[in-house]
Coordinates of C-alpha atoms in Angstrom, one line a residue:
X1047 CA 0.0 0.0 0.0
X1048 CA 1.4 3.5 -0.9
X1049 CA 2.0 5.5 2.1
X1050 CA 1.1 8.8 0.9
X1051 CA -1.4 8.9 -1.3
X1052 CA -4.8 8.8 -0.8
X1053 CA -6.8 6.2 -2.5
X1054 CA -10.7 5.1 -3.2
X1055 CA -12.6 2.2 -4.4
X1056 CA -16.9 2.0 -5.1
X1057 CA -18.8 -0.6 -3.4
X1058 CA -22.3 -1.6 -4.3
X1059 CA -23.9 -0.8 -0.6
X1060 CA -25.4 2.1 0.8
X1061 CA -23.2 3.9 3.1
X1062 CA -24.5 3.4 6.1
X1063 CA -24.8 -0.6 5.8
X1064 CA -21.1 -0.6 4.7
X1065 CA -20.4 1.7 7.6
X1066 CA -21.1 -1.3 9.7
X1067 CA -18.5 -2.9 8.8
X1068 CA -15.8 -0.5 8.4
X1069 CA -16.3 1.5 11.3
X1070 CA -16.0 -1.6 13.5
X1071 CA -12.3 -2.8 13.7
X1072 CA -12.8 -5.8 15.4
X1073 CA -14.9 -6.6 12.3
X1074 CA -12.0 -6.3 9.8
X1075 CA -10.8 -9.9 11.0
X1076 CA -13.1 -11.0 8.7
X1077 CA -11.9 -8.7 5.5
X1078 CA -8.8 -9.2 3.3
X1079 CA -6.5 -12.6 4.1
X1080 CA -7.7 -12.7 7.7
X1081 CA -4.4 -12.7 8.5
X1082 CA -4.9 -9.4 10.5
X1083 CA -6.6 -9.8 14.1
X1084 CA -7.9 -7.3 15.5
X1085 CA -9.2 -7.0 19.1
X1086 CA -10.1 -4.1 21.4
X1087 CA -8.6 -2.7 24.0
X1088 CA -10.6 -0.1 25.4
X1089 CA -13.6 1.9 24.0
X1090 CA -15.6 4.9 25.6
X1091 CA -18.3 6.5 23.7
X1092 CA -17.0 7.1 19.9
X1093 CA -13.2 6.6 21.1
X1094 CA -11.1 3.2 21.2
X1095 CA -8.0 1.4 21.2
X1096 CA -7.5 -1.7 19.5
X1097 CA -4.6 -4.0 19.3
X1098 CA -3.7 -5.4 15.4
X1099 CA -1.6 -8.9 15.5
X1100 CA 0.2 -10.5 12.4
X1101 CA 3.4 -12.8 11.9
X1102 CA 4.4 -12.2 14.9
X1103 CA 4.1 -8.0 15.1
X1104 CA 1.6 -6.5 17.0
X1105 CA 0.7 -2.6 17.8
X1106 CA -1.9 -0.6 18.9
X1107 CA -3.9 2.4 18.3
X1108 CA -6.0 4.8 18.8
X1109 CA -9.9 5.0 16.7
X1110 CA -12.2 8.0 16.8
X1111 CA -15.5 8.2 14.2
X1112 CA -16.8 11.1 13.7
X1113 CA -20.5 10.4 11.8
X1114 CA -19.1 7.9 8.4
X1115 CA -15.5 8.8 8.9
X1116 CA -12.3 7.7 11.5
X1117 CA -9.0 8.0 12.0
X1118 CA -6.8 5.4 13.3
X1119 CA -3.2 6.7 15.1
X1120 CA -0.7 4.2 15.9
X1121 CA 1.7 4.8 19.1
X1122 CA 4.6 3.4 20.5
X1123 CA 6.7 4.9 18.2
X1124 CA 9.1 8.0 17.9
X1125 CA 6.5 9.5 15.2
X1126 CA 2.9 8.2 14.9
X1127 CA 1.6 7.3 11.8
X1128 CA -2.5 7.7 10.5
X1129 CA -4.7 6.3 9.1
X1130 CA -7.9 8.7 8.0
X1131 CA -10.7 7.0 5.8
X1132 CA -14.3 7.7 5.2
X1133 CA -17.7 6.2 3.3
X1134 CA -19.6 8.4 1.6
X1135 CA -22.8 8.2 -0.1
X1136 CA -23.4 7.9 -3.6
X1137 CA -27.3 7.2 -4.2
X1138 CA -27.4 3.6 -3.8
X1139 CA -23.8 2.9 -4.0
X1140 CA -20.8 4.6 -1.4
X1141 CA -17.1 5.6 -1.8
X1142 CA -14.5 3.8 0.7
X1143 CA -11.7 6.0 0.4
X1144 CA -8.3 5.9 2.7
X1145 CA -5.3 8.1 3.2
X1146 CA -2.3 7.0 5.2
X1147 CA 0.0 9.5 6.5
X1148 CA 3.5 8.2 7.6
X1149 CA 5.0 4.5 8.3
X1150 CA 2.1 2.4 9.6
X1151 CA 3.0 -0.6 11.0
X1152 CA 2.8 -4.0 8.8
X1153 CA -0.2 -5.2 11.0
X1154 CA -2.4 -2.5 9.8
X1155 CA -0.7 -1.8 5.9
X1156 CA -0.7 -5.3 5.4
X1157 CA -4.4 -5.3 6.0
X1158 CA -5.4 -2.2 3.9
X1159 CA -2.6 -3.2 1.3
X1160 CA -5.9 -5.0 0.5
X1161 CA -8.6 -2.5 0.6
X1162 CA -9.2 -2.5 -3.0
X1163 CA -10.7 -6.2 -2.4
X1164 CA -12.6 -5.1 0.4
X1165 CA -16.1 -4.4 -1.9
X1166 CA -16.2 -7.5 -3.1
X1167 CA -16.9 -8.8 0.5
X1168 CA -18.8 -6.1 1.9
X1169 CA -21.1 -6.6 -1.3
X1170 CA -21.2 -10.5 -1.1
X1171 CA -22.2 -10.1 3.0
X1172 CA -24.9 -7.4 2.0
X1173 CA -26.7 -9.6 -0.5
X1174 CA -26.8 -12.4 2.2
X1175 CA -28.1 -9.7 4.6
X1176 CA -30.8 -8.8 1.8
X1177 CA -31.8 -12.1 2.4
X1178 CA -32.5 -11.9 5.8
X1179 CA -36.0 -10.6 7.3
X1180 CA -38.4 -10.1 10.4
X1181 CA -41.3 -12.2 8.9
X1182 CA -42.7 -12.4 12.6
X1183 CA -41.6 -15.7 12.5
X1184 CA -38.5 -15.6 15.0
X1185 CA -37.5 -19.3 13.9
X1186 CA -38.1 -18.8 10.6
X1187 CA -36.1 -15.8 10.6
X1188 CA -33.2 -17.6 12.6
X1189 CA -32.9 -20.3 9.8
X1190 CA -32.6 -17.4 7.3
X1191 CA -29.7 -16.0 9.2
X1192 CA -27.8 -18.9 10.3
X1193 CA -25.4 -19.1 7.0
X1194 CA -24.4 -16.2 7.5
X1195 CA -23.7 -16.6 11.4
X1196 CA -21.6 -19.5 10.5
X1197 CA -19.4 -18.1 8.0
X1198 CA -18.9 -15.5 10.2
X1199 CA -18.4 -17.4 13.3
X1200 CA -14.7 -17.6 13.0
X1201 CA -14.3 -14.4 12.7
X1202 CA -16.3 -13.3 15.8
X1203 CA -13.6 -15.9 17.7
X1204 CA -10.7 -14.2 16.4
X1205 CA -12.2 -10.7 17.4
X1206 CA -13.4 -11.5 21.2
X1207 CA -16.8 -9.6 20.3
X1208 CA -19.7 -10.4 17.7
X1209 CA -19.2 -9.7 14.6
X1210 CA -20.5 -6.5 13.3
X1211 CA -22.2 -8.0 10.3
X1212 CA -23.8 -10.7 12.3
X1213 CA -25.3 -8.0 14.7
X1214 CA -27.0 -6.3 12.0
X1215 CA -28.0 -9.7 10.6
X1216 CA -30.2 -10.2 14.4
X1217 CA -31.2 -6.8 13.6
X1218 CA -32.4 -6.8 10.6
X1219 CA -34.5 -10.6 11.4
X1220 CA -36.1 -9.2 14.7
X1221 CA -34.4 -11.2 16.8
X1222 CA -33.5 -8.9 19.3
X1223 CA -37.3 -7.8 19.7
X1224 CA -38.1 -11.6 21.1
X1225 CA -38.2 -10.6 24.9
X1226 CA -40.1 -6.9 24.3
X1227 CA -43.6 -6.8 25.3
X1228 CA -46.1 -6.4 22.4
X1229 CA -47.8 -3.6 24.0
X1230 CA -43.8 -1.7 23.4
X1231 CA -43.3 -3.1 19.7
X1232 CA -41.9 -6.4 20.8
X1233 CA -42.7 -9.6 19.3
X1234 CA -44.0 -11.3 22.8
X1235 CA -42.9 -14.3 21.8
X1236 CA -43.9 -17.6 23.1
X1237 CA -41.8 -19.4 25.1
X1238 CA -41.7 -22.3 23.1
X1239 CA -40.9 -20.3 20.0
X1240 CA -37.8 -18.2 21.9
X1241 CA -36.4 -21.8 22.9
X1242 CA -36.4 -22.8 19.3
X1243 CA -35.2 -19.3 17.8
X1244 CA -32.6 -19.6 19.9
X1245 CA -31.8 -23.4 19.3
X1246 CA -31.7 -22.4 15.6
X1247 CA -29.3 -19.4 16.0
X1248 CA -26.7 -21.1 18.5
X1249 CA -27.1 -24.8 16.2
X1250 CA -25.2 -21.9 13.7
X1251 CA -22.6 -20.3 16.1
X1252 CA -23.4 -20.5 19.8
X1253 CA -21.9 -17.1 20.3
X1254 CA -24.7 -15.3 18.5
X1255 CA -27.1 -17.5 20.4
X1256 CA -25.6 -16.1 24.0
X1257 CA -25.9 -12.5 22.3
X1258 CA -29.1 -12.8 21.1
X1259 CA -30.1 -14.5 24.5
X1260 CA -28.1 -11.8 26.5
X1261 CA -29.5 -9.0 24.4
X1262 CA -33.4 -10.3 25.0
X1263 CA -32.6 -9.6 28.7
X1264 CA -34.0 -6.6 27.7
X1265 CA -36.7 -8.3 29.3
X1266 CA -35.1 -7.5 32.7
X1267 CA -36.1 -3.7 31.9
X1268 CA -39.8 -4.9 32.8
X1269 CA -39.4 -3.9 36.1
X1270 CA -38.5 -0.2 35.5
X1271 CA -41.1 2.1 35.4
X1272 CA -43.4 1.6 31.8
X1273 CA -42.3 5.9 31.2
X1274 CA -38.6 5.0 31.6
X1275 CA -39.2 1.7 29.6
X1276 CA -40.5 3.5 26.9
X1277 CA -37.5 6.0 26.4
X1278 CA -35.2 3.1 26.7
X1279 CA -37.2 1.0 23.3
X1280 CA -37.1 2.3 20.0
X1281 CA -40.1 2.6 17.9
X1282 CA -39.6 -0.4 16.1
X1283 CA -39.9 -2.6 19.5
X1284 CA -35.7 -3.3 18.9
X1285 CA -33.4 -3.1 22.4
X1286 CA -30.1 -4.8 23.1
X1287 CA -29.6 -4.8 26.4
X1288 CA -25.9 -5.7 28.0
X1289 CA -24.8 -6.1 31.4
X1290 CA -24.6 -7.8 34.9
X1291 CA -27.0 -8.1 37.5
X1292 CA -23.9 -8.6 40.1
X1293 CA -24.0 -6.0 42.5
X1294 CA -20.5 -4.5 41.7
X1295 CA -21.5 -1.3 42.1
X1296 CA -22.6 2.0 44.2
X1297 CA -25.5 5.2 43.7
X1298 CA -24.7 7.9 45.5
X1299 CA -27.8 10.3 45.4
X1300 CA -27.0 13.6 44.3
X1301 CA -30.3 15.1 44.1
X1302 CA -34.1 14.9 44.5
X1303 CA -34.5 12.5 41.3
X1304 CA -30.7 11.6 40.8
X1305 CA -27.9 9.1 41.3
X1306 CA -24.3 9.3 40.8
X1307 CA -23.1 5.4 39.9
X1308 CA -19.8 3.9 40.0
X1309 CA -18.5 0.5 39.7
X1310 CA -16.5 -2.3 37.3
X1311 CA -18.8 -5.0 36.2
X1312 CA -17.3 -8.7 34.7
X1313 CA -18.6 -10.6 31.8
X1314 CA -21.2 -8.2 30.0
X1315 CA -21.8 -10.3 27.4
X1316 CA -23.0 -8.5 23.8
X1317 CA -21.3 -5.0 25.5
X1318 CA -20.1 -3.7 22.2
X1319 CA -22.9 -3.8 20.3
X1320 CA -25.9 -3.0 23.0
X1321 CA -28.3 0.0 22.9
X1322 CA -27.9 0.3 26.9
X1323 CA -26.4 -1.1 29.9
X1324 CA -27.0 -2.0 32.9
X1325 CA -25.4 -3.2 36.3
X1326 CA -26.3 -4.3 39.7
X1327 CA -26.0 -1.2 42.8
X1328 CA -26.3 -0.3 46.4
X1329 CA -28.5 1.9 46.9
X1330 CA -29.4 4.2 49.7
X1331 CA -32.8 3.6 51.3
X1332 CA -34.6 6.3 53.2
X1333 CA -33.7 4.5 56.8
X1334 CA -29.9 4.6 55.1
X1335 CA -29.8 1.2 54.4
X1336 CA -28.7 0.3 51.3
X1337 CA -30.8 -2.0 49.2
X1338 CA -29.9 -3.7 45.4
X1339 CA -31.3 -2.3 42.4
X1340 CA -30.3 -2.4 38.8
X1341 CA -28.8 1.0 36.9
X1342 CA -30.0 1.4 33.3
X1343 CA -27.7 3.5 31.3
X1344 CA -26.8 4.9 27.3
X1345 CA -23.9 2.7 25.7
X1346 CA -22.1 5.6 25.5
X1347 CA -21.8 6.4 29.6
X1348 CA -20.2 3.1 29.8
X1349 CA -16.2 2.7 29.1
X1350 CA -15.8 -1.3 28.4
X1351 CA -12.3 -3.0 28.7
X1352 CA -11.0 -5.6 26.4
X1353 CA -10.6 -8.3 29.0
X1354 CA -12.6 -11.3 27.4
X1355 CA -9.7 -13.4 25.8
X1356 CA -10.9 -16.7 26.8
X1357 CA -11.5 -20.0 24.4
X1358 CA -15.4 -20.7 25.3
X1359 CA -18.0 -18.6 24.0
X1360 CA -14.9 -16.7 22.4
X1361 CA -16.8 -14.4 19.9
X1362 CA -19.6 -13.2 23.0
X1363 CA -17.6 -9.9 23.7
X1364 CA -18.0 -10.2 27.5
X1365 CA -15.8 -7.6 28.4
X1366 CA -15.8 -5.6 31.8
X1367 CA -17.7 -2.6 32.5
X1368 CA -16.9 0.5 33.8
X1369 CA -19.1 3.3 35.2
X1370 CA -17.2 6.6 36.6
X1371 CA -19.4 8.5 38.1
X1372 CA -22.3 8.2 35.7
X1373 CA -25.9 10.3 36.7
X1374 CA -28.6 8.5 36.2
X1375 CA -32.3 9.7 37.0
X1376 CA -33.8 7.6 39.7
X1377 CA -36.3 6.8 37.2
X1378 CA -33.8 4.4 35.6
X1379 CA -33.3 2.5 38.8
X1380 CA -35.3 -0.5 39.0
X1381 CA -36.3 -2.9 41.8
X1382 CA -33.6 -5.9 41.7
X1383 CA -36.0 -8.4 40.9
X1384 CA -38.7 -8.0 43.9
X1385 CA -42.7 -7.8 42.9
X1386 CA -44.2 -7.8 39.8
X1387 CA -43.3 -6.3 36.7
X1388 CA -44.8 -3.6 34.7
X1389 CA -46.3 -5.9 32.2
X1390 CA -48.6 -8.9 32.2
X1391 CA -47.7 -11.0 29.6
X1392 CA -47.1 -15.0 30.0
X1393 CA -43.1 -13.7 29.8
X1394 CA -42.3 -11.3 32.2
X1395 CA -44.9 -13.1 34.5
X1396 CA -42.2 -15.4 34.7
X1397 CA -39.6 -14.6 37.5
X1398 CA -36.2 -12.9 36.0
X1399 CA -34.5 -16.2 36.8
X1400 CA -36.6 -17.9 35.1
X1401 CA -36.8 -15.3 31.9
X1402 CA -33.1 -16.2 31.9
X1403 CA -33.8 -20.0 32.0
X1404 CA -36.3 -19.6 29.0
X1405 CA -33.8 -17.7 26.8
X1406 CA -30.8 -20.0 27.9
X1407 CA -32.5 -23.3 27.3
X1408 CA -31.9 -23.1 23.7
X1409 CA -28.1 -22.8 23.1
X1410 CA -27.4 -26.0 25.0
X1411 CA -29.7 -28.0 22.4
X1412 CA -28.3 -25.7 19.2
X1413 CA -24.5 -26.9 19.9
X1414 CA -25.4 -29.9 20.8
X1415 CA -27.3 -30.1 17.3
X1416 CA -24.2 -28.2 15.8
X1417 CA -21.7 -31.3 17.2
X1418 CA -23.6 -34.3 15.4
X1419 CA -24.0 -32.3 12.8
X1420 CA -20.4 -31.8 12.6
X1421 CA -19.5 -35.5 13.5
X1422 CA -22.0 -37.1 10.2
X1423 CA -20.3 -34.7 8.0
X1424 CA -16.7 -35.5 9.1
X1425 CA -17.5 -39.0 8.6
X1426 CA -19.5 -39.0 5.5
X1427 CA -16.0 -36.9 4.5
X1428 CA -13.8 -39.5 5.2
X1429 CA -11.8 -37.7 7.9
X1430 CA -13.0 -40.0 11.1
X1431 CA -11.3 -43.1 9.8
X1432 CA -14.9 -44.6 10.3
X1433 CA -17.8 -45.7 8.2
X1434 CA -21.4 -44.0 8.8
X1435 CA -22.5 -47.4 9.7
X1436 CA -19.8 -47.9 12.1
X1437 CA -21.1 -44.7 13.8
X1438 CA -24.7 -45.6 13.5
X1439 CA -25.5 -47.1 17.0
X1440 CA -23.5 -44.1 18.7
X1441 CA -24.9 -41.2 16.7
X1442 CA -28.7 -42.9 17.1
X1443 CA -28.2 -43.3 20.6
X1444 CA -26.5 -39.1 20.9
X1445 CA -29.6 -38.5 18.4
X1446 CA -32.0 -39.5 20.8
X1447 CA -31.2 -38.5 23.6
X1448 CA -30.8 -34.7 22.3
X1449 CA -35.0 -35.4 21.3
X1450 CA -35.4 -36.5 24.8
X1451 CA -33.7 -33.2 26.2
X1452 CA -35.3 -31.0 24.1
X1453 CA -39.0 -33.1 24.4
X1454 CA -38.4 -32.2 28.7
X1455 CA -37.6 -28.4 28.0
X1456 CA -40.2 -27.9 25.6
X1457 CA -42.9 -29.5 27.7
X1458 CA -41.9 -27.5 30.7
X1459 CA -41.7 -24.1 28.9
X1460 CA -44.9 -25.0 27.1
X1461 CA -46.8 -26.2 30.4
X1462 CA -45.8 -23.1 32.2
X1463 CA -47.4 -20.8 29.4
X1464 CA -50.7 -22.6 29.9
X1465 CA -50.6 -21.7 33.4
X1466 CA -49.6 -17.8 32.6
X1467 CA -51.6 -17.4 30.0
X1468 CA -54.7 -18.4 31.4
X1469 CA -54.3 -15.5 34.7
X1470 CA -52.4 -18.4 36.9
X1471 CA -49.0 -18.0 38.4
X1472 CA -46.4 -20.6 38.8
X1473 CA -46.1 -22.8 42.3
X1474 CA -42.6 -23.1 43.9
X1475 CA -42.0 -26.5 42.2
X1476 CA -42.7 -25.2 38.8
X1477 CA -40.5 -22.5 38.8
X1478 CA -37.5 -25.1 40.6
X1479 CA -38.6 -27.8 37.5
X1480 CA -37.4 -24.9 34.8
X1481 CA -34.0 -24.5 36.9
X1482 CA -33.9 -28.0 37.2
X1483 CA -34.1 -28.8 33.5
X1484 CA -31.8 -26.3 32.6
X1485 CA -29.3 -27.5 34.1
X1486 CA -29.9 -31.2 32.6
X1487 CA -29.7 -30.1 29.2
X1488 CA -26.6 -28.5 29.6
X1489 CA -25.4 -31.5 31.1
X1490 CA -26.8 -33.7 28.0
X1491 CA -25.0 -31.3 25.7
X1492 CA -21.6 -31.7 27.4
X1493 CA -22.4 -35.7 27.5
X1494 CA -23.3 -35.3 23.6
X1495 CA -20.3 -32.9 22.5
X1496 CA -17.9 -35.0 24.2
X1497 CA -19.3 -38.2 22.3
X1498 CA -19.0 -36.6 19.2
X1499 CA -15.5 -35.8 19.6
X1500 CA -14.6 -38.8 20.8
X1501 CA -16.0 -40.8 17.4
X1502 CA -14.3 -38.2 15.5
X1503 CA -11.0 -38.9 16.6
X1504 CA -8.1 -37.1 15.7
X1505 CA -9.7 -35.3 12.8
X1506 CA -11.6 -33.4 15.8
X1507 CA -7.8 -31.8 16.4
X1508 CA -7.6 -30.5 12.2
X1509 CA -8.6 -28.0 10.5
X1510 CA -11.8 -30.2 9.4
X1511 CA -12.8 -30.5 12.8
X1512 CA -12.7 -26.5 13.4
X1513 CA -16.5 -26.7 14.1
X1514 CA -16.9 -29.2 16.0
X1515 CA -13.5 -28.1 18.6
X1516 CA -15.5 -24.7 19.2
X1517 CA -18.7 -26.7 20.2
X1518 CA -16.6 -28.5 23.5
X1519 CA -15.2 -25.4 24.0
X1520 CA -18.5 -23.5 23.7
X1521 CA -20.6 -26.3 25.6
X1522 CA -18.3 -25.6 28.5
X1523 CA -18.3 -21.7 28.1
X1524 CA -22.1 -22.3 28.8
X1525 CA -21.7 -24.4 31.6
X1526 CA -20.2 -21.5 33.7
X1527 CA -23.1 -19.4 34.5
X1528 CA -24.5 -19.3 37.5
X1529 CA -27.9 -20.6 36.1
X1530 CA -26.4 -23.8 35.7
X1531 CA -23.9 -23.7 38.3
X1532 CA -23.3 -26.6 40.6
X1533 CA -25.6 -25.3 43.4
X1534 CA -28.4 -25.2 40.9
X1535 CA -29.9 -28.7 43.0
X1536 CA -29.5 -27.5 45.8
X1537 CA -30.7 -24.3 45.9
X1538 CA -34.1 -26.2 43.9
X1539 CA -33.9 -29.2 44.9
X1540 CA -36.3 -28.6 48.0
X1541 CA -39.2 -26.7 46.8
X1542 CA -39.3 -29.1 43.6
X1543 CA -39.8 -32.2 46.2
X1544 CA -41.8 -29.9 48.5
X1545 CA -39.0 -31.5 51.4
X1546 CA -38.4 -29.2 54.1
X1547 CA -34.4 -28.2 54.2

């Protein structure tokens, strides 16, 4: 790449869907050779810092956008060297155009040596996009989507973060409208219908799944006020909601109707692409006790650190959260989970807990799906060593007992939304039995996972068996949330039997 001169090339997108992708670093690990990785350091409003690795050489940088432009400004060096570049619109088409200023390091030349080649994937991932639509139909609209989530996949590993294009794939298909009330836009989906939506979209890349489930915890917002849940839902029903429910945080009231909050919060899962945040505070109480409530706050209030380098559930972005002194009206401060919600649908009649277990219960079915999947085309391929038939007892046996998982979580989710939707609410034992089966099928899926790699044999360690590697390492990631942690029977196990403790 010349280091002077300014360059340009047409691509057949509008502006701002190719905006997407370029003013997203960690989304370049998908453009080029992908042999640039990009991952972020830090980011805080419309600034960042991003790390580039190749061959061996690494440096970082500075990013700032400003509306459809950026520039990029290496450190570390005696003299810093830019990068400025910019889409514009051009009716139905845009301009990419790039001009470096001084050395830049080979991480980032190498990878815009290749910008010229960069329309040809933008176009190819907006046509698939094109493709992709909110029919309504949330499962429907996941099967649309999933090619796309799996070619991307990869690339959302690399990054530490979902990639950019994905997001605007679960976008575009609805998908984040799953847990919004109807009465707000949402799609009040059933629960039967979120389990398989999600199923789908994880069967494709389980870390879509997680961001898709994380970012339906908009349903948590149900307890704010329904004014303050208004401003926080656009008019289209859409919300991405990112955070922790850990109390890892402090409000220090500053006024009548105002809090100053401060805290770090771990594993926000879906951070970098979310509408709002939200984490878990003390908060003073008239008597001066303090009491747990959940902050709700802009994306741009929150400064997120690039601490999620981890091999499960790689490409979910669950980086920490910072708030520095952030004011927030009190009318963003809701209840931590204690009475009723502001809405009566069958969902968010549901306790937050179990909300959570309703949108988790898919991914462990999806990879699970993902894994045999992987293992029948491995061996069909030849790379196994083995026959089909030689695999036919194991995969029949792995086959059936993912039906009899999913058979168990679809007729507790479904048996529950009779009760809700006809005015009951749930007994103690109901609402232990969805905890309860939660935890089995992501104890089924590890069982499954581990099969299949097993049967695969040493192809599950080659390139061929990619797939099926990041499905162990997923089904674990998974298996590390407190909803399925090890105390999950014992904290259920009593009011399930109705034993006394």
């Amino acid at each position: 790449m010349d280091q002077s001169l300014p360059q340009a090339t047409r691509i057949a997108v509008p502006a701002q869907r190719a905006w997407t992708v370029f003013g997203t670093p960690s989304s370049w690990n998908g453009l080029g050779d992908t042999g640039t990785r990009v991952t972020l350091i830090e980011r805080h409003g419309d600034q960042a810092r991003y790390r580039f690795d190749r061959d061996g050489e690494s440096c970082e940088c500075s990013f700032v956008r400003d509306g459809h432009s950026a520039t990029l400004t290496t450190d570390g060096t005696e003299s810093s060297a830019t990068l400025r570049f910019a889409v514009a619109d051009e009716s139905e088409k845009c301009s990419l155009s790039w001009e470096p200023t001084g050395t830049l390091p080979e991480p980032i030349a190498a990878l815009w040596r290749q910008a010229p080649s960069f329309a040809a994937e933008v176009e190819r991932w907006s046509e698939q996009l094109d493709e992709v639509r909110d029919s309504g139909d949330p499962v429907d609209a996941a099967a649309r989507l999933a090619p796309m989530l799996r070619e991307r996949a990869g690339h959302s590993a690399r990054a530490f973060t979902l990639d950019a294009g994905a997001v605007a794939g679960l976008r575009a298909a609805g998908l984040f409208r799953i847990g919004v009330p109807h009465e707000l836009g949402g799609l009040g989906a059933h629960a039967h219908t979120i389990v398989a939506a999600i199923e789908e979209l994880s069967r494709a890349d389980a870390a879509a799944g997680w961001c898709t489930l994380i970012g339906n915890q908009s349903a948590y917002a149900a307890w704010l006020p329904e004014p303050s849940l208004r401003e926080l839902v656009g008019p289209d029903g859409g919300f991405v909601l990112a955070g922790s429910t850990a109390i890892s945080g402090k409000a220090e009231r500053i006024g009548e109707e105002t809090y100053r909050i401060s805290g770090r919060w771990r594993f926000n899962s879906g951070c970098l692409h979310a509408d709002w945040l939200m984490g878990g505070v003390t908060v003073p109480g008239p008597d001066g006790v303090p009491g747990p409530m959940l902050a709700f706050v802009p994306w741009r209030a929150g400064r997120i650190l690039g601490t999620w380098n981890v091999a499960g559930l790689a490409g979910t972005g669950s980086h920490d959260l910072v708030l520095d002194e952030v004011e927030v009206p009190a009318a963003r401060l809701a209840p931590l989970f204690s009475g009723p919600s502001s809405f009566t649908d069958p969902l968010h009649r549901l306790s937050p807990y179990n909300i959570q277990a309703v949108l988790m219960a898919g991914l462990p079915l999806g990879i699970a799906r993902r894994a045999l999947d992987e293992l029948t085309v491995m061996t069909a391929a030849g790379h196994t060593g083995l026959s089909l038939a030689d695999t036919a007892v194991d995969r029949a046996r792995l086959d059936i007992e993912l039906a009899a998982g999913r058979s168990l979580v679809m007729s507790t989710v479904d048996d529950h939304w009779s009760v809700l939707d006809g005015g009951g609410r749930l007994g103690e034992a109901a609402g232990s039995r969805l905890a309860l089966v939660l935890r089995r099928t992501v104890d089924s899926a590890k069982r499954i996972v581990e099969r299949a790699v097993e049967l695969a044999g040493p192809a599950a360690l080659e390139e061929s068996g990619a797939a099926l590697q990041r499905c162990l390492r997923d089904v674990y990631g998974a298996g590390q949330h407190l909803a399925v942690s090890d105390d999950v029977y014992e904290r259920n196990a009593h009011r399930f039997t109705g034993a006394q403790a």
